[in-house]
Tab-separated table of C-alpha atoms in Angstrom:
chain	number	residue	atom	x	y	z
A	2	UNK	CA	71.252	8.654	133.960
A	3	UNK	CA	67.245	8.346	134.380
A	4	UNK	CA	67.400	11.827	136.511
A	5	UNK	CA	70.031	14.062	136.763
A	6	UNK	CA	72.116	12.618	139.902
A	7	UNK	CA	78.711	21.263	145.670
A	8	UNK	CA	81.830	21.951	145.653
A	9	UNK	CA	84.481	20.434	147.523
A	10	UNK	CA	87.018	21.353	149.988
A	11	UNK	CA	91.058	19.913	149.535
A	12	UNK	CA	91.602	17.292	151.979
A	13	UNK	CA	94.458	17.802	153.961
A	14	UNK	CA	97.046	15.803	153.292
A	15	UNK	CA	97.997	14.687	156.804
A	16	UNK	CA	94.592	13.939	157.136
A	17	UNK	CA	94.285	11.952	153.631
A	18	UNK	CA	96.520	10.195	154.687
A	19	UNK	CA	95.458	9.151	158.309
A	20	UNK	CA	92.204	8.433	156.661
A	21	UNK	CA	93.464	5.994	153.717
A	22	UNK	CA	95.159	4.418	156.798
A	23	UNK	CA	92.200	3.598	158.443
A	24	UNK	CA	90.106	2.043	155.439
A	25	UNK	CA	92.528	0.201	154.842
A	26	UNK	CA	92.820	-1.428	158.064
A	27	UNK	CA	88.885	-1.803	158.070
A	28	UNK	CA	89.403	-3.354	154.571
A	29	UNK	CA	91.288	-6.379	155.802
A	30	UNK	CA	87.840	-7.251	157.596
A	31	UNK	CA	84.686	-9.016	155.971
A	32	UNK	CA	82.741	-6.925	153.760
A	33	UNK	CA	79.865	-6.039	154.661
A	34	UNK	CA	77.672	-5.895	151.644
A	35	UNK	CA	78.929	-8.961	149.947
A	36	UNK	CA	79.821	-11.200	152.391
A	37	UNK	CA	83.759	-11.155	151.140
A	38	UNK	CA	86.780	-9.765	151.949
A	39	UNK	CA	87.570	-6.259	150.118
A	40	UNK	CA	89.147	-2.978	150.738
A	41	UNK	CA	91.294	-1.491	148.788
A	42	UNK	CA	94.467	-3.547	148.631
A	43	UNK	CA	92.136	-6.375	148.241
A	44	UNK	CA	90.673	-4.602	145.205
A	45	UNK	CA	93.586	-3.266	143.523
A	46	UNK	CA	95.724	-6.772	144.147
A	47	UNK	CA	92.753	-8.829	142.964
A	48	UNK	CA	94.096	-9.080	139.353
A	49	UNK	CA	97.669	-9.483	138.569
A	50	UNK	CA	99.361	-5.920	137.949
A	51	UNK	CA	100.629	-6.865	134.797
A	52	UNK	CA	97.378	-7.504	133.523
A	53	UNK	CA	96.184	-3.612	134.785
A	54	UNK	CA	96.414	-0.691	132.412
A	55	UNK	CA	96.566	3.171	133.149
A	56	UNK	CA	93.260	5.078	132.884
A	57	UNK	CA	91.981	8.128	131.674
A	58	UNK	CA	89.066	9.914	134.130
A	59	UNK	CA	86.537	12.625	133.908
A	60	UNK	CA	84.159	14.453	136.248
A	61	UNK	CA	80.119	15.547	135.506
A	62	UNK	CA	80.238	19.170	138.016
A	63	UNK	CA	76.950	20.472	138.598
A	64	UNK	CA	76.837	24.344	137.368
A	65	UNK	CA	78.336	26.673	139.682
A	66	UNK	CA	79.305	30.837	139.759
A	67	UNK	CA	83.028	29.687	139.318
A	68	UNK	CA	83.396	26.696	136.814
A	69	UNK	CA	86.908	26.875	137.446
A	70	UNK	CA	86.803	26.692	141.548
A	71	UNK	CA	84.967	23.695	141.136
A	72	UNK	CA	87.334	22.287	138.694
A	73	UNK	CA	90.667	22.912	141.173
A	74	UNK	CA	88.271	21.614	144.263
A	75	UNK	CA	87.580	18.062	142.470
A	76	UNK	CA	91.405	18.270	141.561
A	77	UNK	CA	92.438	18.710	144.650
A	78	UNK	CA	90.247	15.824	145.997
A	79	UNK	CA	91.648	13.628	143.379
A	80	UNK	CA	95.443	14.781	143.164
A	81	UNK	CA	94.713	14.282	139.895
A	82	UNK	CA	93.155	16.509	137.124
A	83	UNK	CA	90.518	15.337	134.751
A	84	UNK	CA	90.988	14.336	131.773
A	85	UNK	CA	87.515	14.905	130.697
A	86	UNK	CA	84.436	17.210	131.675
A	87	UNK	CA	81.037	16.076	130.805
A	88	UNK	CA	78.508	18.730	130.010
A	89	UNK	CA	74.912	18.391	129.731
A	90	UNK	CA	72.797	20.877	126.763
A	91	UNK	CA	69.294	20.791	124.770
A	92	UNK	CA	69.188	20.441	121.172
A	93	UNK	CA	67.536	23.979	121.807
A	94	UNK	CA	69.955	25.770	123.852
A	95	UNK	CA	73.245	27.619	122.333
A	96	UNK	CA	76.156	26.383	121.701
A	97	UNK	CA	78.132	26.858	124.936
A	98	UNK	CA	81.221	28.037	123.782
A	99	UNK	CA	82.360	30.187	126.333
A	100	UNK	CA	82.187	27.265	129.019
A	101	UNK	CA	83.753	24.332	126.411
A	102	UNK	CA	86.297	26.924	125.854
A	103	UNK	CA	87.355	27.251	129.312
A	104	UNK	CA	87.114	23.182	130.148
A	105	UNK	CA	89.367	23.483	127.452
A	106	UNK	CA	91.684	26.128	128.771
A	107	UNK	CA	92.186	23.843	131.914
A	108	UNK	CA	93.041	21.212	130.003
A	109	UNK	CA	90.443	18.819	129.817
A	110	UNK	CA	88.681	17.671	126.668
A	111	UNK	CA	84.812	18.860	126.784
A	112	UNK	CA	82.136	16.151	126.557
A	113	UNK	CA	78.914	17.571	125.810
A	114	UNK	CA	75.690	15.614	125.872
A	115	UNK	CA	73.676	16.588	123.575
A	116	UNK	CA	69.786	15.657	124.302
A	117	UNK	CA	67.173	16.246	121.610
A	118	UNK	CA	64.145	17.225	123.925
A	119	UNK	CA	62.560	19.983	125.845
A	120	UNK	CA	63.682	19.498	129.497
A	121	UNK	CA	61.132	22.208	131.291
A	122	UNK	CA	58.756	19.828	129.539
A	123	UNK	CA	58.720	17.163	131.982
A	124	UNK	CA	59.500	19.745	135.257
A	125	UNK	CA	57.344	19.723	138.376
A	126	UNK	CA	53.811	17.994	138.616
A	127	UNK	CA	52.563	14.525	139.545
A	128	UNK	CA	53.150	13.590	136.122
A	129	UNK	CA	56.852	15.004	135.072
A	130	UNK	CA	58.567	11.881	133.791
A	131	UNK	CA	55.400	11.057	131.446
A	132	UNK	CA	55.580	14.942	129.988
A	133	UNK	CA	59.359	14.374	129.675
A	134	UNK	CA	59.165	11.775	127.681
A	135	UNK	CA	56.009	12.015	125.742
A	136	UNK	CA	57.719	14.604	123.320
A	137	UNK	CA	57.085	13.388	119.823
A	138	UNK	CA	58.427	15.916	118.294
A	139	UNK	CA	61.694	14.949	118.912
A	140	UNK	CA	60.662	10.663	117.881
A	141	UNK	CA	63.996	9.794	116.391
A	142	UNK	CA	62.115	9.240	112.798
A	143	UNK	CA	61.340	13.137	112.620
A	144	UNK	CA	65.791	13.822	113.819
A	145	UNK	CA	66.829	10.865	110.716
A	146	UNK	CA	64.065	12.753	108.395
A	147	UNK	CA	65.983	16.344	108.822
A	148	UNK	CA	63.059	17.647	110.974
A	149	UNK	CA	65.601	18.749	113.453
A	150	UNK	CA	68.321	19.824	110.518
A	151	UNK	CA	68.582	23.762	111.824
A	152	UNK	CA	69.928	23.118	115.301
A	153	UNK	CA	71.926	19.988	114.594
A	154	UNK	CA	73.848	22.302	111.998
A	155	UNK	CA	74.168	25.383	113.863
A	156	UNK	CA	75.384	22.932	116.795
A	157	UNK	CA	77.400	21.439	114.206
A	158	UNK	CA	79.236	24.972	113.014
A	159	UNK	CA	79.687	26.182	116.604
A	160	UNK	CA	81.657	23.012	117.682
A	161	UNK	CA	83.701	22.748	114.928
A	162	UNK	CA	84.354	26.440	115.071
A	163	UNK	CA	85.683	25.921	118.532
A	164	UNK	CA	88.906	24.630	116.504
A	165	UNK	CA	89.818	21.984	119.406
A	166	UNK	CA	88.630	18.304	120.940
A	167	UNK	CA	85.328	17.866	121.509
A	168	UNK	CA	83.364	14.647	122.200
A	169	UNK	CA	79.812	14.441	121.071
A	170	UNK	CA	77.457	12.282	122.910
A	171	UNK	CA	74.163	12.503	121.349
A	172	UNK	CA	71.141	10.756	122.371
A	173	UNK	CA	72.499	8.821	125.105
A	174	UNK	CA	70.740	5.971	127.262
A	175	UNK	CA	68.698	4.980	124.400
A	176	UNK	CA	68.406	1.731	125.437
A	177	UNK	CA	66.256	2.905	128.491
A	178	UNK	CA	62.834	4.102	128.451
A	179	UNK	CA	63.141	7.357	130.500
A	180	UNK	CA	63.666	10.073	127.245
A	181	UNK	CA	61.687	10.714	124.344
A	182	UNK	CA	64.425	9.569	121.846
A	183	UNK	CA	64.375	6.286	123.705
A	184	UNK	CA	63.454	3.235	121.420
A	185	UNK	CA	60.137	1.685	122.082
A	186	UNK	CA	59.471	5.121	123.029
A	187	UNK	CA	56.912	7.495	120.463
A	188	UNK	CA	57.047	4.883	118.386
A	189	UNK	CA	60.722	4.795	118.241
A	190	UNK	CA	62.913	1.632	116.950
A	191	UNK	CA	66.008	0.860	117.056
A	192	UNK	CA	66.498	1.217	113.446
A	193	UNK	CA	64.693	4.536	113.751
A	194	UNK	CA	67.651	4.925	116.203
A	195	UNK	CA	70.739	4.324	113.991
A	196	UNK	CA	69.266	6.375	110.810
A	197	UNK	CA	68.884	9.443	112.947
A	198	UNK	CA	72.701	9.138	114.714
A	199	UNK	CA	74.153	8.611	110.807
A	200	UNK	CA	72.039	11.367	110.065
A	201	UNK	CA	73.673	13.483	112.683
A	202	UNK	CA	77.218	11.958	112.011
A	203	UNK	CA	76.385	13.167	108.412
A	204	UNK	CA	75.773	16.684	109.094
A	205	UNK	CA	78.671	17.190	111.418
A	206	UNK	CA	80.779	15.668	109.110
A	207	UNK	CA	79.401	17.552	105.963
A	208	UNK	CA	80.341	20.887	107.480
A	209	UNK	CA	83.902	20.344	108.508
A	210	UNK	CA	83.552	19.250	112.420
A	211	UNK	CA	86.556	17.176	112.165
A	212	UNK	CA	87.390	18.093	115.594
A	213	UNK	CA	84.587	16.632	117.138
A	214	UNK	CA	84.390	12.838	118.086
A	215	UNK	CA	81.526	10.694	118.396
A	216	UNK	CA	80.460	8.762	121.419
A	217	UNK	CA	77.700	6.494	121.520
A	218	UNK	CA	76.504	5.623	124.681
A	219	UNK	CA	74.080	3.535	125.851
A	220	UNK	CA	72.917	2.404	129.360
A	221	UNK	CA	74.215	-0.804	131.604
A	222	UNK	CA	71.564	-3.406	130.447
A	223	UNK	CA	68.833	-4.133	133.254
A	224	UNK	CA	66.197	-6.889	132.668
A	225	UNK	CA	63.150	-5.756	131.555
A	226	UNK	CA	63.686	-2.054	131.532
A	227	UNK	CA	66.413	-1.612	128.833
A	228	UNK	CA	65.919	-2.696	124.772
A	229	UNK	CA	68.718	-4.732	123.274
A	230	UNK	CA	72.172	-2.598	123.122
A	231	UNK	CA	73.433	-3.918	120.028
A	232	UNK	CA	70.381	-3.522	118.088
A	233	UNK	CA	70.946	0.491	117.925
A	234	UNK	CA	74.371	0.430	117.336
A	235	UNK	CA	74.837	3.164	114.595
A	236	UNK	CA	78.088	1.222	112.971
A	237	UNK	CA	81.911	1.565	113.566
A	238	UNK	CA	82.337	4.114	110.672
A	239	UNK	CA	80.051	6.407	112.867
A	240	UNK	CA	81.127	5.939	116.526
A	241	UNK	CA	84.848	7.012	117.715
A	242	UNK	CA	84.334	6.006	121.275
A	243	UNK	CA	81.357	3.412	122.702
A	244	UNK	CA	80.368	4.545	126.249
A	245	UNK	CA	78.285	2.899	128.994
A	246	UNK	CA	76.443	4.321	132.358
A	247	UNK	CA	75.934	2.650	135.116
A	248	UNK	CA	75.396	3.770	138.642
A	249	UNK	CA	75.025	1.562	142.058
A	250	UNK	CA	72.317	3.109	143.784
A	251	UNK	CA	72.755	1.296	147.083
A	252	UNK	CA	69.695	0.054	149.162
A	253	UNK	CA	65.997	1.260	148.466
A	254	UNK	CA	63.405	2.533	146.488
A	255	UNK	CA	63.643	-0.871	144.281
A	256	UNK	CA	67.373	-0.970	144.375
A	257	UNK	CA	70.150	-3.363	145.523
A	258	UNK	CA	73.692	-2.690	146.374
A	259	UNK	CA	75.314	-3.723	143.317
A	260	UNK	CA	79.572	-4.027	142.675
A	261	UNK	CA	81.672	-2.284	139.933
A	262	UNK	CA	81.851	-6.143	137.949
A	263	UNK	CA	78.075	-7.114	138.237
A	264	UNK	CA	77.228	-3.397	137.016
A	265	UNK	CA	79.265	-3.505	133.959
A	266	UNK	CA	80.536	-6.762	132.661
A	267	UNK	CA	77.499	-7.473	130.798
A	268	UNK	CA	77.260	-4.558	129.521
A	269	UNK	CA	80.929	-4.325	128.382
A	270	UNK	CA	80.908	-7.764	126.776
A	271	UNK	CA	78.548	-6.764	124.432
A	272	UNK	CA	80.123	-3.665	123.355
A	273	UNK	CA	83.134	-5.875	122.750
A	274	UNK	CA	81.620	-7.967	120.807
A	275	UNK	CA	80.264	-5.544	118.321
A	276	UNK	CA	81.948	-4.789	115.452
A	277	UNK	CA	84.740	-2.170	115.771
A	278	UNK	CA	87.818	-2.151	117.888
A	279	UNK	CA	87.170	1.447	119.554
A	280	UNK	CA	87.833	2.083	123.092
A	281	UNK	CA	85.302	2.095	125.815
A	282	UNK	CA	84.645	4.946	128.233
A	283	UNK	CA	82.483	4.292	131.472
A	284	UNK	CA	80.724	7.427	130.278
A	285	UNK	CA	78.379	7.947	133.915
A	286	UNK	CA	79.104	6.227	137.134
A	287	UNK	CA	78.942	7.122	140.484
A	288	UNK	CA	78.354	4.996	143.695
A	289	UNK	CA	75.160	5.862	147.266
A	290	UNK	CA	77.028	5.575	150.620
A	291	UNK	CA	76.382	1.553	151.606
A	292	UNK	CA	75.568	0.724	155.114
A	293	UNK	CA	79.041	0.622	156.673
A	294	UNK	CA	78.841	4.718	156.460
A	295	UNK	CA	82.025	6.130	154.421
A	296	UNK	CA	83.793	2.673	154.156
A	297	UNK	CA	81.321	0.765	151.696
A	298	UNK	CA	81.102	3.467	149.016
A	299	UNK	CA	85.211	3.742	149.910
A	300	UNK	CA	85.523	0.258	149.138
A	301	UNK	CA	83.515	0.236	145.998
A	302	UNK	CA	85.288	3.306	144.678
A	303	UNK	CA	88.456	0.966	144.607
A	304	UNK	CA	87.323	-1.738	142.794
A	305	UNK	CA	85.900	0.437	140.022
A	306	UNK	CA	88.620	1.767	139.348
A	307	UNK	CA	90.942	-1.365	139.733
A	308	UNK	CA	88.457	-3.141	137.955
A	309	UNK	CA	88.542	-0.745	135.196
A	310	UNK	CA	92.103	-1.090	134.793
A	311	UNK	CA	91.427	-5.284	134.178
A	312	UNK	CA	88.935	-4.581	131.204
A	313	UNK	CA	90.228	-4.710	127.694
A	314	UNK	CA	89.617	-1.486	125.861
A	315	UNK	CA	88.173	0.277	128.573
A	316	UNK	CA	89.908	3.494	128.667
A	317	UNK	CA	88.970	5.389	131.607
A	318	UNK	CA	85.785	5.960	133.483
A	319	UNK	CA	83.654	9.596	134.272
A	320	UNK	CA	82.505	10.426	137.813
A	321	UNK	CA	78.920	11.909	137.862
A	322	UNK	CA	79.937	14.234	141.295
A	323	UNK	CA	76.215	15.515	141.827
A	324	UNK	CA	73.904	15.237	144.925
A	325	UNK	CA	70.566	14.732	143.919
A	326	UNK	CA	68.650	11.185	143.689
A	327	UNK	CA	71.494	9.718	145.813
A	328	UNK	CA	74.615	11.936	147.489
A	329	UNK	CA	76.744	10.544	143.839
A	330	UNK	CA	79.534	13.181	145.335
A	331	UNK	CA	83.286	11.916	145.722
A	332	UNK	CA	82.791	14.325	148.973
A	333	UNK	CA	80.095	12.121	149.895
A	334	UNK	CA	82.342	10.975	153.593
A	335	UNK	CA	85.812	11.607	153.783
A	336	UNK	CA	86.872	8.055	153.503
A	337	UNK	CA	85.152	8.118	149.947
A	338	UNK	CA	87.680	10.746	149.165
A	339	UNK	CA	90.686	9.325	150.592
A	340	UNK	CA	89.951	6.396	148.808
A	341	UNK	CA	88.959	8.020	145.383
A	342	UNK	CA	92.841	9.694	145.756
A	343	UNK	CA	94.945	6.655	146.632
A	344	UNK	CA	92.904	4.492	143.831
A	345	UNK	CA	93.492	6.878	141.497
A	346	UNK	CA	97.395	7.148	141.547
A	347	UNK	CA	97.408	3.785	140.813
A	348	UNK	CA	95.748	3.611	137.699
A	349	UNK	CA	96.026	6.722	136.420
């Protein structure tokens, strides 16, 4: 996401319970934001069940002293563990083995986004986002020329030494204009764009890293701040998995409440349509509280996921659980978490 959008305490169940109740009681009511009935019966029964498919689901958890606390609080939450755990890490920074090892251990597959750029960079000051991004060191030319070959490779060796599942997702977003490996960014085009991923793909690939898959991930497509998605596509022989991110930031600051299918259906019919037949993974999501407090965010929770569930090829979604621009957190209200549980049992 543009900016980086505590743990969580286990619902009880009588009170999960009393709480899914509720919403859906207040779900058989108008909705709110779009003027429709919803909830989450209303989502979930909206397409036939036969046409619905199970889901895979991951979490983004913000860095804490105990990974692992975190990890059985979101579970809890969920009644459900994750499949995946995305990761965030500098082309700069070591390999974090230690922590992919124990995602790993719990039995999730490790994401790790993998960002060529200097984050402290752009921190602090009037001016932060233009510092982050004006990095031209890291202009995707420089990556596809080998300027960059030292840490790719040692980032390459220390993955694949790992010896299980890992997905890579380099360079995502680049279809925004909010990172220096952006195109239309230092100079950046979307050709520069594929020849540095196939570059990367290359080097991963020429030293053994057969464990480690490749997602390519761009953003939801937004008019006039996003480039064309399928121009930087690097090319099915290089991309295992296509991702998208998309978040509904509620009300303010230049945004509109937006729903799961006006977020993403663009978006996902032109990853269909390129070529390839690899599965799609909502790769960053999350939703603001709406203006019915608990029950709109509730209510949208359920028909992401049920909406999910509809899409051809889409294979599971990833829940950025961080409070920063917006309170992303599945903790967010308690009727946000009741609902997160009951959607998720029926789709996972």
């Amino acid at each position: 996401m543009r900016m980086r959008p505590l743990t969580m305490r286990t619902l009880l169940a009588v009170g999960a319970a009393c709480l899914t109740i509720a919403l859906m009681a207040a779900c058989a009511g108008p909705d709110s934001e779009t003027g429709g009935s919803s909830g989450i019966d209303a989502a979930a029964d909206s397409v036939p069940p036969a046409s619905l498919h199970a889901l895979k689901w991951g979490v983004y958890l913000p860095a804490s002293e105990s990974f692992s606390e975190s990890y059985g609080q979101v579970s809890d939450i969920a009644g459900a563990h994750p499949d995946y755990v995305l990761k965030f890490a500098a082309l700069a920074e070591a390999v974090p083995a230690v922590q992919l090892r124990e995602i790993s251990g719990l039995g999730a597959t490790p994401i790790l986004s993998l960002e060529p750029w200097d984050p402290p960079a752009g921190s602090g000051g009037d001016d932060a986002t233009a510092a982050a991004v004006a990095q031209p060191d890291f202009a995707l030319s420089r990556i596809a020329a080998g300027g960059h070959d030292v840490g790719l490779i040692r980032w390459a060796t220390g993955l694949r030494d790992l010896g299980f599942a890992v997905v890579l997702r380099f360079a995502h977003e680049m279809n925004g204009d909010w990172y220096p490996w952006a195109v239309g960014v230092n100079g950046n085009t979307s050709g520069d764009y594929v020849a540095a991923w196939r570059h990367v793909h290359k080097l991963f690939r020429s030293v053994g890293a057969s464990n480690v898959q490749f997602l390519w991930s761009p953003n939801v497509p937004v008019a006039n701040q996003t480039s064309d998605l399928a121009a930087a596509y690097p090319g099915a022989d290089a991309v295992d998995i296509l991702g998208l991110d998309g978040y509904n930031w509620g009300e303010g600051d230049g945004h509109t409440w937006v729903e799961p299918a006006a977020l993403f259906d663009a978006g996902l019919g032109q990853l269909r349509a390129l070529p390839g037949t690899q599965p799609i993974l909502i790769s960053e999501t999350a939703s603001a509280e709406g203006a019915a407090a608990g029950q709109s965010k509730a209510e949208w929770i359920a028909r992401l996921m049920s909406h999910c569930s509809s899409q051809e090829r889409v294979m599971g979604f990833i829940w950025f659980d961080a409070n920063k621009e917006r309170d992303w957190r599945i903790s967010s209200s308690q009727a946000a978490q009741a609902a997160f549980a009951a959607s998720l049992a029926k789709v996972v």
